[in-house]
Amino acid sequence: MEFARRRRVETNLDPRAATGNRQSPGIGQRLRKPRHAGLFEAVHRLDAGLDAGMRAQLAEWIRAEYQSEFGDVPLGMFALCHLGPPYIDHRLDLWQSIVEHYAPADAVPEPFNQARMLVRTGAYDFVEVYASGELRPVLKDGSVVA
């Protein structure tokens, strides 16, 4: 019996043609660039119990970094939470500056709910969630899984 390994094949390298986005050519390649330590630090600061003003500043800084470095800004990120019980994971909505921590039984809103299972595997430091529904898991070394 032969088992075929599933893989993602990108046949159209111009994302504007496939999704209708008005992004520059090469955006897919830019989104695959490794994430730098500053982004990791920002995502991990979510566990520090930031006030609303600091959350807004953090979200604004992350949006600016993604726009300048990668050419696209995710809706937000989903990551493991280190606050301790009952919380196990959290999300940062970059456009509404919402940080929400979740217990195991809590429902996570769309489109972040699909990132939850990826984060819970422990294989990824965080998962970027895009408006298109695309998820980009980020490994602890900063590399992005496409």
mmCIF file of N, CA and C in Angstrom:
data_model
loop_
_atom_site.group_PDB
_atom_site.id
_atom_site.type_symbol
_atom_site.label_atom_id
_atom_site.label_comp_id
_atom_site.label_asym_id
_atom_site.label_seq_id
_atom_site.Cartn_x
_atom_site.Cartn_y
_atom_site.Cartn_z
ATOM 1 N N MET A 1 0.843 -1.170 0.000
ATOM 2 C CA MET A 1 0.000 0.000 0.000
ATOM 3 C C MET A 1 0.894 1.240 0.000
ATOM 4 N N GLU A 2 0.582 2.173 -0.873
ATOM 5 C CA GLU A 2 1.382 3.384 -0.986
ATOM 6 C C GLU A 2 0.674 4.545 -0.295
ATOM 7 N N PHE A 3 1.430 5.294 0.458
ATOM 8 C CA PHE A 3 0.879 6.454 1.143
ATOM 9 C C PHE A 3 1.445 7.705 0.492
ATOM 10 N N ALA A 4 0.578 8.569 0.084
ATOM 11 C CA ALA A 4 1.008 9.832 -0.515
ATOM 12 C C ALA A 4 1.107 10.885 0.578
ATOM 13 N N ARG A 5 2.154 11.635 0.556
ATOM 14 C CA ARG A 5 2.333 12.699 1.519
ATOM 15 C C ARG A 5 1.670 13.957 0.988
ATOM 16 N N ARG A 6 0.816 14.567 1.808
ATOM 17 C CA ARG A 6 0.149 15.794 1.378
ATOM 18 C C ARG A 6 1.132 16.945 1.411
ATOM 19 N N ARG A 7 1.021 17.803 0.432
ATOM 20 C CA ARG A 7 1.867 18.985 0.403
ATOM 21 C C ARG A 7 1.121 20.111 -0.274
ATOM 22 N N ARG A 8 1.518 21.288 0.050
ATOM 23 C CA ARG A 8 0.907 22.465 -0.539
ATOM 24 C C ARG A 8 1.708 22.859 -1.762
ATOM 25 N N VAL A 9 1.050 23.026 -2.878
ATOM 26 C CA VAL A 9 1.709 23.418 -4.107
ATOM 27 C C VAL A 9 1.153 24.772 -4.518
ATOM 28 N N GLU A 10 2.026 25.737 -4.641
ATOM 29 C CA GLU A 10 1.618 27.062 -5.083
ATOM 30 C C GLU A 10 1.898 27.174 -6.569
ATOM 31 N N THR A 11 0.830 27.184 -7.361
ATOM 32 C CA THR A 11 1.010 27.236 -8.803
ATOM 33 C C THR A 11 1.003 28.656 -9.339
ATOM 34 N N ASN A 12 0.355 29.561 -8.633
ATOM 35 C CA ASN A 12 0.289 30.933 -9.087
ATOM 36 C C ASN A 12 1.103 31.787 -8.128
ATOM 37 N N LEU A 13 2.218 32.304 -8.564
ATOM 38 C CA LEU A 13 3.098 33.059 -7.687
ATOM 39 C C LEU A 13 2.673 34.510 -7.522
ATOM 40 N N ASP A 14 1.688 34.967 -8.283
ATOM 41 C CA ASP A 14 1.189 36.325 -8.127
ATOM 42 C C ASP A 14 -0.075 36.271 -7.277
ATOM 43 N N PRO A 15 -0.002 36.617 -5.976
ATOM 44 C CA PRO A 15 -1.160 36.496 -5.111
ATOM 45 C C PRO A 15 -2.308 37.419 -5.484
ATOM 46 N N ARG A 16 -2.033 38.501 -6.232
ATOM 47 C CA ARG A 16 -3.115 39.400 -6.643
ATOM 48 C C ARG A 16 -4.081 38.689 -7.572
ATOM 49 N N ALA A 17 -3.570 37.831 -8.435
ATOM 50 C CA ALA A 17 -4.426 37.127 -9.381
ATOM 51 C C ALA A 17 -5.276 36.085 -8.679
ATOM 52 N N ALA A 18 -4.742 35.444 -7.667
ATOM 53 C CA ALA A 18 -5.451 34.368 -6.989
ATOM 54 C C ALA A 18 -6.462 34.884 -5.975
ATOM 55 N N THR A 19 -6.153 35.958 -5.275
ATOM 56 C CA THR A 19 -7.004 36.386 -4.172
ATOM 57 C C THR A 19 -7.659 37.737 -4.381
ATOM 58 N N GLY A 20 -7.271 38.437 -5.413
ATOM 59 C CA GLY A 20 -7.828 39.764 -5.626
ATOM 60 C C GLY A 20 -7.184 40.825 -4.739
ATOM 61 N N ASN A 21 -6.149 40.482 -4.008
ATOM 62 C CA ASN A 21 -5.470 41.456 -3.151
ATOM 63 C C ASN A 21 -4.707 42.448 -4.003
ATOM 64 N N ARG A 22 -4.547 43.653 -3.500
ATOM 65 C CA ARG A 22 -3.770 44.673 -4.185
ATOM 66 C C ARG A 22 -2.389 44.755 -3.550
ATOM 67 N N GLN A 23 -1.752 43.618 -3.430
ATOM 68 C CA GLN A 23 -0.435 43.556 -2.817
ATOM 69 C C GLN A 23 0.622 43.514 -3.909
ATOM 70 N N SER A 24 1.813 43.880 -3.528
ATOM 71 C CA SER A 24 2.895 43.894 -4.495
ATOM 72 C C SER A 24 3.333 42.472 -4.820
ATOM 73 N N PRO A 25 3.850 42.257 -6.046
ATOM 74 C CA PRO A 25 4.373 40.937 -6.368
ATOM 75 C C PRO A 25 5.476 40.566 -5.390
ATOM 76 N N GLY A 26 5.574 39.297 -5.089
ATOM 77 C CA GLY A 26 6.598 38.843 -4.176
ATOM 78 C C GLY A 26 6.162 38.879 -2.722
ATOM 79 N N ILE A 27 4.906 39.239 -2.446
ATOM 80 C CA ILE A 27 4.434 39.321 -1.063
ATOM 81 C C ILE A 27 4.528 37.961 -0.382
ATOM 82 N N GLY A 28 4.257 36.895 -1.120
ATOM 83 C CA GLY A 28 4.356 35.554 -0.546
ATOM 84 C C GLY A 28 5.763 35.251 -0.077
ATOM 85 N N GLN A 29 6.737 35.686 -0.861
ATOM 86 C CA GLN A 29 8.133 35.476 -0.476
ATOM 87 C C GLN A 29 8.498 36.332 0.725
ATOM 88 N N ARG A 30 7.993 37.551 0.773
ATOM 89 C CA ARG A 30 8.277 38.423 1.917
ATOM 90 C C ARG A 30 7.644 37.877 3.190
ATOM 91 N N LEU A 31 6.446 37.283 3.071
ATOM 92 C CA LEU A 31 5.778 36.732 4.250
ATOM 93 C C LEU A 31 6.487 35.494 4.793
ATOM 94 N N ARG A 32 7.327 34.882 3.983
ATOM 95 C CA ARG A 32 8.069 33.701 4.441
ATOM 96 C C ARG A 32 9.377 34.068 5.145
ATOM 97 N N LYS A 33 9.739 35.352 5.126
ATOM 98 C CA LYS A 33 10.959 35.778 5.814
ATOM 99 C C LYS A 33 10.863 35.447 7.295
ATOM 100 N N PRO A 34 11.967 35.062 7.897
ATOM 101 C CA PRO A 34 11.939 34.774 9.340
ATOM 102 C C PRO A 34 11.520 36.003 10.151
ATOM 103 N N ARG A 35 10.829 35.759 11.240
ATOM 104 C CA ARG A 35 10.384 36.826 12.133
ATOM 105 C C ARG A 35 11.518 37.172 13.096
ATOM 106 N N HIS A 36 11.694 38.435 13.383
ATOM 107 C CA HIS A 36 12.815 38.867 14.222
ATOM 108 C C HIS A 36 12.442 38.859 15.711
ATOM 109 N N ALA A 37 13.459 38.971 16.533
ATOM 110 C CA ALA A 37 13.307 38.864 17.988
ATOM 111 C C ALA A 37 12.348 39.907 18.553
ATOM 112 N N GLY A 38 12.278 41.075 17.954
ATOM 113 C CA GLY A 38 11.369 42.116 18.440
ATOM 114 C C GLY A 38 9.922 41.681 18.380
ATOM 115 N N LEU A 39 9.544 40.951 17.319
ATOM 116 C CA LEU A 39 8.170 40.455 17.218
ATOM 117 C C LEU A 39 7.893 39.402 18.288
ATOM 118 N N PHE A 40 8.872 38.533 18.534
ATOM 119 C CA PHE A 40 8.705 37.520 19.580
ATOM 120 C C PHE A 40 8.500 38.191 20.935
ATOM 121 N N GLU A 41 9.314 39.199 21.217
ATOM 122 C CA GLU A 41 9.202 39.907 22.490
ATOM 123 C C GLU A 41 7.826 40.566 22.625
ATOM 124 N N ALA A 42 7.337 41.159 21.544
ATOM 125 C CA ALA A 42 6.029 41.817 21.580
ATOM 126 C C ALA A 42 4.914 40.817 21.870
ATOM 127 N N VAL A 43 4.945 39.660 21.221
ATOM 128 C CA VAL A 43 3.913 38.643 21.442
ATOM 129 C C VAL A 43 3.977 38.126 22.876
ATOM 130 N N HIS A 44 5.178 37.956 23.400
ATOM 131 C CA HIS A 44 5.331 37.447 24.768
ATOM 132 C C HIS A 44 4.958 38.485 25.825
ATOM 133 N N ARG A 45 4.994 39.751 25.478
ATOM 134 C CA ARG A 45 4.604 40.808 26.432
ATOM 135 C C ARG A 45 3.117 40.777 26.733
ATOM 136 N N LEU A 46 2.358 40.054 25.936
ATOM 137 C CA LEU A 46 0.916 39.965 26.178
ATOM 138 C C LEU A 46 0.614 39.342 27.532
ATOM 139 N N ASP A 47 1.507 38.524 28.032
ATOM 140 C CA ASP A 47 1.304 37.880 29.324
ATOM 141 C C ASP A 47 1.646 38.797 30.489
ATOM 142 N N ALA A 48 2.086 40.000 30.209
ATOM 143 C CA ALA A 48 2.515 40.914 31.273
ATOM 144 C C ALA A 48 1.360 41.715 31.858
ATOM 145 N N GLY A 49 0.136 41.512 31.382
ATOM 146 C CA GLY A 49 -1.008 42.246 31.904
ATOM 147 C C GLY A 49 -0.953 43.725 31.553
ATOM 148 N N LEU A 50 -0.826 44.035 30.299
ATOM 149 C CA LEU A 50 -0.718 45.420 29.832
ATOM 150 C C LEU A 50 -2.054 46.148 29.945
ATOM 151 N N ASP A 51 -1.987 47.442 30.208
ATOM 152 C CA ASP A 51 -3.219 48.232 30.218
ATOM 153 C C ASP A 51 -3.622 48.542 28.773
ATOM 154 N N ALA A 52 -4.795 49.130 28.593
ATOM 155 C CA ALA A 52 -5.340 49.368 27.254
ATOM 156 C C ALA A 52 -4.424 50.246 26.403
ATOM 157 N N GLY A 53 -3.830 51.266 26.997
ATOM 158 C CA GLY A 53 -2.942 52.153 26.250
ATOM 159 C C GLY A 53 -1.695 51.439 25.754
ATOM 160 N N MET A 54 -1.113 50.609 26.612
ATOM 161 C CA MET A 54 0.076 49.848 26.216
ATOM 162 C C MET A 54 -0.263 48.809 25.150
ATOM 163 N N ARG A 55 -1.428 48.171 25.268
ATOM 164 C CA ARG A 55 -1.856 47.206 24.238
ATOM 165 C C ARG A 55 -1.988 47.893 22.893
ATOM 166 N N ALA A 56 -2.587 49.090 22.878
ATOM 167 C CA ALA A 56 -2.758 49.831 21.626
ATOM 168 C C ALA A 56 -1.399 50.182 21.022
ATOM 169 N N GLN A 57 -0.449 50.611 21.857
ATOM 170 C CA GLN A 57 0.897 50.921 21.364
ATOM 171 C C GLN A 57 1.582 49.677 20.824
ATOM 172 N N LEU A 58 1.442 48.571 21.534
ATOM 173 C CA LEU A 58 2.047 47.313 21.101
ATOM 174 C C LEU A 58 1.465 46.878 19.755
ATOM 175 N N ALA A 59 0.142 46.935 19.625
ATOM 176 C CA ALA A 59 -0.509 46.544 18.373
ATOM 177 C C ALA A 59 -0.073 47.455 17.225
ATOM 178 N N GLU A 60 0.028 48.751 17.489
ATOM 179 C CA GLU A 60 0.452 49.694 16.460
ATOM 180 C C GLU A 60 1.885 49.407 16.008
ATOM 181 N N TRP A 61 2.763 49.121 16.967
ATOM 182 C CA TRP A 61 4.157 48.807 16.632
ATOM 183 C C TRP A 61 4.239 47.531 15.798
ATOM 184 N N ILE A 62 3.488 46.500 16.190
ATOM 185 C CA ILE A 62 3.499 45.234 15.443
ATOM 186 C C ILE A 62 2.971 45.449 14.033
ATOM 187 N N ARG A 63 1.869 46.197 13.881
ATOM 188 C CA ARG A 63 1.328 46.480 12.542
ATOM 189 C C ARG A 63 2.373 47.170 11.672
ATOM 190 N N ALA A 64 3.054 48.164 12.221
ATOM 191 C CA ALA A 64 4.074 48.893 11.454
ATOM 192 C C ALA A 64 5.229 47.973 11.055
ATOM 193 N N GLU A 65 5.646 47.095 11.960
ATOM 194 C CA GLU A 65 6.721 46.147 11.650
ATOM 195 C C GLU A 65 6.320 45.214 10.509
ATOM 196 N N TYR A 66 5.117 44.666 10.583
ATOM 197 C CA TYR A 66 4.667 43.753 9.531
ATOM 198 C C TYR A 66 4.545 44.480 8.197
ATOM 199 N N GLN A 67 4.012 45.694 8.204
ATOM 200 C CA GLN A 67 3.860 46.427 6.952
ATOM 201 C C GLN A 67 5.217 46.714 6.320
ATOM 202 N N SER A 68 6.177 47.160 7.122
ATOM 203 C CA SER A 68 7.477 47.519 6.551
ATOM 204 C C SER A 68 8.335 46.301 6.215
ATOM 205 N N GLU A 69 8.297 45.272 7.040
ATOM 206 C CA GLU A 69 9.151 44.098 6.835
ATOM 207 C C GLU A 69 8.570 43.080 5.851
ATOM 208 N N PHE A 70 7.248 42.872 5.927
ATOM 209 C CA PHE A 70 6.654 41.755 5.198
ATOM 210 C C PHE A 70 5.605 42.177 4.173
ATOM 211 N N GLY A 71 5.167 43.437 4.195
ATOM 212 C CA GLY A 71 4.245 43.937 3.191
ATOM 213 C C GLY A 71 2.788 43.581 3.426
ATOM 214 N N ASP A 72 2.457 42.895 4.499
ATOM 215 C CA ASP A 72 1.077 42.552 4.821
ATOM 216 C C ASP A 72 0.955 42.478 6.334
ATOM 217 N N VAL A 73 -0.209 42.818 6.834
ATOM 218 C CA VAL A 73 -0.429 42.837 8.279
ATOM 219 C C VAL A 73 -1.500 41.806 8.625
ATOM 220 N N PRO A 74 -1.204 40.889 9.540
ATOM 221 C CA PRO A 74 -2.225 39.917 9.938
ATOM 222 C C PRO A 74 -3.317 40.573 10.772
ATOM 223 N N LEU A 75 -4.455 39.883 10.878
ATOM 224 C CA LEU A 75 -5.506 40.338 11.797
ATOM 225 C C LEU A 75 -4.975 40.317 13.215
ATOM 226 N N GLY A 76 -4.179 39.303 13.493
ATOM 227 C CA GLY A 76 -3.623 39.165 14.828
ATOM 228 C C GLY A 76 -2.801 37.907 14.966
ATOM 229 N N MET A 77 -2.463 37.606 16.220
ATOM 230 C CA MET A 77 -1.656 36.433 16.528
ATOM 231 C C MET A 77 -2.347 35.611 17.597
ATOM 232 N N PHE A 78 -2.035 34.330 17.590
ATOM 233 C CA PHE A 78 -2.531 33.421 18.617
ATOM 234 C C PHE A 78 -1.316 32.700 19.176
ATOM 235 N N ALA A 79 -1.226 32.601 20.501
ATOM 236 C CA ALA A 79 -0.047 31.996 21.129
ATOM 237 C C ALA A 79 -0.426 31.336 22.449
ATOM 238 N N LEU A 80 0.476 30.504 22.950
ATOM 239 C CA LEU A 80 0.293 29.920 24.277
ATOM 240 C C LEU A 80 0.377 31.029 25.312
ATOM 241 N N CYS A 81 -0.381 30.869 26.383
ATOM 242 C CA CYS A 81 -0.398 31.836 27.461
ATOM 243 C C CYS A 81 0.419 31.292 28.624
ATOM 244 N N HIS A 82 1.216 32.160 29.234
ATOM 245 C CA HIS A 82 2.061 31.740 30.349
ATOM 246 C C HIS A 82 1.624 32.359 31.672
ATOM 247 N N LEU A 83 0.362 32.812 31.741
ATOM 248 C CA LEU A 83 -0.155 33.366 32.989
ATOM 249 C C LEU A 83 -0.437 32.269 34.012
ATOM 250 N N GLY A 84 -0.659 31.065 33.517
ATOM 251 C CA GLY A 84 -0.982 29.957 34.410
ATOM 252 C C GLY A 84 -2.484 29.693 34.439
ATOM 253 N N PRO A 85 -2.876 28.636 35.168
ATOM 254 C CA PRO A 85 -4.284 28.246 35.202
ATOM 255 C C PRO A 85 -5.172 29.414 35.623
ATOM 256 N N PRO A 86 -6.325 29.522 35.012
ATOM 257 C CA PRO A 86 -6.955 28.589 34.080
ATOM 258 C C PRO A 86 -6.611 28.855 32.619
ATOM 259 N N TYR A 87 -5.736 29.838 32.338
ATOM 260 C CA TYR A 87 -5.479 30.240 30.954
ATOM 261 C C TYR A 87 -4.418 29.371 30.295
ATOM 262 N N ILE A 88 -4.683 29.039 29.014
ATOM 263 C CA ILE A 88 -3.723 28.228 28.267
ATOM 264 C C ILE A 88 -3.248 28.898 26.982
ATOM 265 N N ASP A 89 -4.048 29.822 26.427
ATOM 266 C CA ASP A 89 -3.642 30.505 25.210
ATOM 267 C C ASP A 89 -4.278 31.889 25.163
ATOM 268 N N HIS A 90 -3.789 32.706 24.212
ATOM 269 C CA HIS A 90 -4.331 34.055 24.069
ATOM 270 C C HIS A 90 -4.237 34.519 22.625
ATOM 271 N N ARG A 91 -5.002 35.576 22.340
ATOM 272 C CA ARG A 91 -4.947 36.177 21.006
ATOM 273 C C ARG A 91 -4.734 37.669 21.145
ATOM 274 N N LEU A 92 -4.070 38.210 20.158
ATOM 275 C CA LEU A 92 -3.926 39.652 20.029
ATOM 276 C C LEU A 92 -4.555 40.031 18.701
ATOM 277 N N ASP A 93 -5.617 40.797 18.760
ATOM 278 C CA ASP A 93 -6.251 41.328 17.563
ATOM 279 C C ASP A 93 -5.556 42.657 17.275
ATOM 280 N N LEU A 94 -4.793 42.721 16.193
ATOM 281 C CA LEU A 94 -3.972 43.897 15.899
ATOM 282 C C LEU A 94 -4.779 45.120 15.487
ATOM 283 N N TRP A 95 -6.018 44.940 15.071
ATOM 284 C CA TRP A 95 -6.794 46.071 14.573
ATOM 285 C C TRP A 95 -7.689 46.657 15.644
ATOM 286 N N GLN A 96 -8.058 45.854 16.625
ATOM 287 C CA GLN A 96 -8.897 46.369 17.700
ATOM 288 C C GLN A 96 -8.139 46.426 19.025
ATOM 289 N N SER A 97 -6.875 46.076 19.005
ATOM 290 C CA SER A 97 -6.012 46.063 20.188
ATOM 291 C C SER A 97 -6.627 45.255 21.331
ATOM 292 N N ILE A 98 -7.237 44.141 20.966
ATOM 293 C CA ILE A 98 -7.860 43.271 21.963
ATOM 294 C C ILE A 98 -6.913 42.142 22.298
ATOM 295 N N VAL A 99 -6.669 41.957 23.590
ATOM 296 C CA VAL A 99 -5.943 40.798 24.067
ATOM 297 C C VAL A 99 -6.941 40.003 24.880
ATOM 298 N N GLU A 100 -7.088 38.754 24.511
ATOM 299 C CA GLU A 100 -8.027 37.907 25.228
ATOM 300 C C GLU A 100 -7.330 36.600 25.585
ATOM 301 N N HIS A 101 -7.448 36.207 26.845
ATOM 302 C CA HIS A 101 -6.855 34.966 27.343
ATOM 303 C C HIS A 101 -7.962 33.922 27.455
ATOM 304 N N TYR A 102 -7.638 32.666 27.141
ATOM 305 C CA TYR A 102 -8.640 31.608 27.093
ATOM 306 C C TYR A 102 -8.282 30.434 27.982
ATOM 307 N N ALA A 103 -9.307 29.923 28.655
ATOM 308 C CA ALA A 103 -9.202 28.664 29.395
ATOM 309 C C ALA A 103 -9.494 27.537 28.405
ATOM 310 N N PRO A 104 -9.189 26.284 28.764
ATOM 311 C CA PRO A 104 -9.381 25.182 27.811
ATOM 312 C C PRO A 104 -10.802 25.056 27.254
ATOM 313 N N ALA A 105 -11.811 25.342 28.047
ATOM 314 C CA ALA A 105 -13.191 25.162 27.583
ATOM 315 C C ALA A 105 -13.758 26.386 26.863
ATOM 316 N N ASP A 106 -13.037 27.486 26.853
ATOM 317 C CA ASP A 106 -13.525 28.709 26.215
ATOM 318 C C ASP A 106 -13.533 28.579 24.701
ATOM 319 N N ALA A 107 -14.580 29.128 24.098
ATOM 320 C CA ALA A 107 -14.664 29.155 22.634
ATOM 321 C C ALA A 107 -13.834 30.326 22.113
ATOM 322 N N VAL A 108 -13.076 30.080 21.069
ATOM 323 C CA VAL A 108 -12.251 31.108 20.432
ATOM 324 C C VAL A 108 -12.962 31.552 19.157
ATOM 325 N N PRO A 109 -13.092 32.872 18.920
ATOM 326 C CA PRO A 109 -13.814 33.352 17.737
ATOM 327 C C PRO A 109 -13.083 33.059 16.433
ATOM 328 N N GLU A 110 -13.867 33.005 15.366
ATOM 329 C CA GLU A 110 -13.318 32.884 14.017
ATOM 330 C C GLU A 110 -12.510 34.137 13.722
ATOM 331 N N PRO A 111 -11.505 34.112 12.947
ATOM 332 C CA PRO A 111 -10.803 32.982 12.361
ATOM 333 C C PRO A 111 -9.682 32.458 13.263
ATOM 334 N N PHE A 112 -9.605 32.955 14.496
ATOM 335 C CA PHE A 112 -8.534 32.557 15.407
ATOM 336 C C PHE A 112 -8.676 31.128 15.913
ATOM 337 N N ASN A 113 -9.891 30.581 15.870
ATOM 338 C CA ASN A 113 -10.108 29.238 16.437
ATOM 339 C C ASN A 113 -9.291 28.161 15.741
ATOM 340 N N GLN A 114 -9.019 28.330 14.465
ATOM 341 C CA GLN A 114 -8.235 27.319 13.751
ATOM 342 C C GLN A 114 -6.758 27.368 14.140
ATOM 343 N N ALA A 115 -6.300 28.522 14.593
ATOM 344 C CA ALA A 115 -4.909 28.647 15.027
ATOM 345 C C ALA A 115 -4.686 27.979 16.382
ATOM 346 N N ARG A 116 -5.749 27.820 17.144
ATOM 347 C CA ARG A 116 -5.624 27.277 18.499
ATOM 348 C C ARG A 116 -5.000 25.890 18.514
ATOM 349 N N MET A 117 -5.461 25.022 17.642
ATOM 350 C CA MET A 117 -4.921 23.653 17.627
ATOM 351 C C MET A 117 -3.451 23.636 17.234
ATOM 352 N N LEU A 118 -3.061 24.515 16.333
ATOM 353 C CA LEU A 118 -1.648 24.591 15.952
ATOM 354 C C LEU A 118 -0.787 25.033 17.134
ATOM 355 N N VAL A 119 -1.246 26.027 17.854
ATOM 356 C CA VAL A 119 -0.495 26.542 18.998
ATOM 357 C C VAL A 119 -0.404 25.491 20.101
ATOM 358 N N ARG A 120 -1.483 24.778 20.310
ATOM 359 C CA ARG A 120 -1.515 23.797 21.393
ATOM 360 C C ARG A 120 -0.596 22.604 21.157
ATOM 361 N N THR A 121 -0.139 22.402 19.946
ATOM 362 C CA THR A 121 0.801 21.302 19.702
ATOM 363 C C THR A 121 2.148 21.571 20.362
ATOM 364 N N GLY A 122 2.436 22.851 20.613
ATOM 365 C CA GLY A 122 3.715 23.217 21.193
ATOM 366 C C GLY A 122 4.827 23.348 20.167
ATOM 367 N N ALA A 123 4.515 23.080 18.906
ATOM 368 C CA ALA A 123 5.526 23.135 17.858
ATOM 369 C C ALA A 123 5.822 24.573 17.414
ATOM 370 N N TYR A 124 4.894 25.485 17.662
ATOM 371 C CA TYR A 124 5.027 26.851 17.158
ATOM 372 C C TYR A 124 5.027 27.847 18.307
ATOM 373 N N ASP A 125 5.754 28.920 18.143
ATOM 374 C CA ASP A 125 5.770 29.968 19.148
ATOM 375 C C ASP A 125 4.475 30.772 19.094
ATOM 376 N N PHE A 126 4.039 31.096 17.884
ATOM 377 C CA PHE A 126 2.743 31.746 17.691
ATOM 378 C C PHE A 126 2.282 31.499 16.265
ATOM 379 N N VAL A 127 1.010 31.806 16.014
ATOM 380 C CA VAL A 127 0.439 31.640 14.682
ATOM 381 C C VAL A 127 -0.144 32.981 14.253
ATOM 382 N N GLU A 128 0.241 33.419 13.064
ATOM 383 C CA GLU A 128 -0.314 34.643 12.490
ATOM 384 C C GLU A 128 -1.614 34.279 11.780
ATOM 385 N N VAL A 129 -2.644 35.097 11.998
ATOM 386 C CA VAL A 129 -3.953 34.859 11.404
ATOM 387 C C VAL A 129 -4.257 36.037 10.481
ATOM 388 N N TYR A 130 -4.506 35.733 9.191
ATOM 389 C CA TYR A 130 -4.757 36.765 8.192
ATOM 390 C C TYR A 130 -6.236 36.831 7.828
ATOM 391 N N ALA A 131 -6.670 37.982 7.311
ATOM 392 C CA ALA A 131 -8.077 38.206 6.954
ATOM 393 C C ALA A 131 -8.566 37.189 5.924
ATOM 394 N N SER A 132 -7.683 36.700 5.087
ATOM 395 C CA SER A 132 -8.045 35.723 4.060
ATOM 396 C C SER A 132 -8.350 34.354 4.670
ATOM 397 N N GLY A 133 -8.054 34.190 5.968
ATOM 398 C CA GLY A 133 -8.206 32.894 6.620
ATOM 399 C C GLY A 133 -6.908 32.116 6.654
ATOM 400 N N GLU A 134 -5.886 32.653 6.013
ATOM 401 C CA GLU A 134 -4.591 31.982 5.992
ATOM 402 C C GLU A 134 -3.952 32.027 7.376
ATOM 403 N N LEU A 135 -3.339 30.933 7.756
ATOM 404 C CA LEU A 135 -2.598 30.830 9.002
ATOM 405 C C LEU A 135 -1.131 30.652 8.672
ATOM 406 N N ARG A 136 -0.281 31.381 9.365
ATOM 407 C CA ARG A 136 1.165 31.247 9.178
ATOM 408 C C ARG A 136 1.798 30.941 10.525
ATOM 409 N N PRO A 137 2.036 29.646 10.797
ATOM 410 C CA PRO A 137 2.704 29.274 12.053
ATOM 411 C C PRO A 137 4.167 29.713 12.043
ATOM 412 N N VAL A 138 4.624 30.223 13.186
ATOM 413 C CA VAL A 138 5.990 30.696 13.328
ATOM 414 C C VAL A 138 6.699 29.822 14.354
ATOM 415 N N LEU A 139 7.806 29.225 13.927
ATOM 416 C CA LEU A 139 8.587 28.364 14.819
ATOM 417 C C LEU A 139 9.384 29.205 15.812
ATOM 418 N N LYS A 140 9.887 28.561 16.836
ATOM 419 C CA LYS A 140 10.642 29.250 17.883
ATOM 420 C C LYS A 140 11.930 29.907 17.358
ATOM 421 N N ASP A 141 12.448 29.434 16.224
ATOM 422 C CA ASP A 141 13.639 30.047 15.638
ATOM 423 C C ASP A 141 13.302 31.202 14.702
ATOM 424 N N GLY A 142 12.009 31.529 14.568
ATOM 425 C CA GLY A 142 11.585 32.650 13.734
ATOM 426 C C GLY A 142 11.186 32.265 12.317
ATOM 427 N N SER A 143 11.469 31.040 11.909
ATOM 428 C CA SER A 143 11.089 30.640 10.543
ATOM 429 C C SER A 143 9.580 30.428 10.470
ATOM 430 N N VAL A 144 9.052 30.672 9.268
ATOM 431 C CA VAL A 144 7.615 30.609 9.031
ATOM 432 C C VAL A 144 7.288 29.365 8.235
ATOM 433 N N VAL A 145 6.266 28.645 8.677
ATOM 434 C CA VAL A 145 5.814 27.438 7.982
ATOM 435 C C VAL A 145 4.727 27.864 7.006
ATOM 436 N N ALA A 146 4.960 27.634 5.720
ATOM 437 C CA ALA A 146 3.984 28.038 4.700
ATOM 438 C C ALA A 146 3.081 26.881 4.329
#
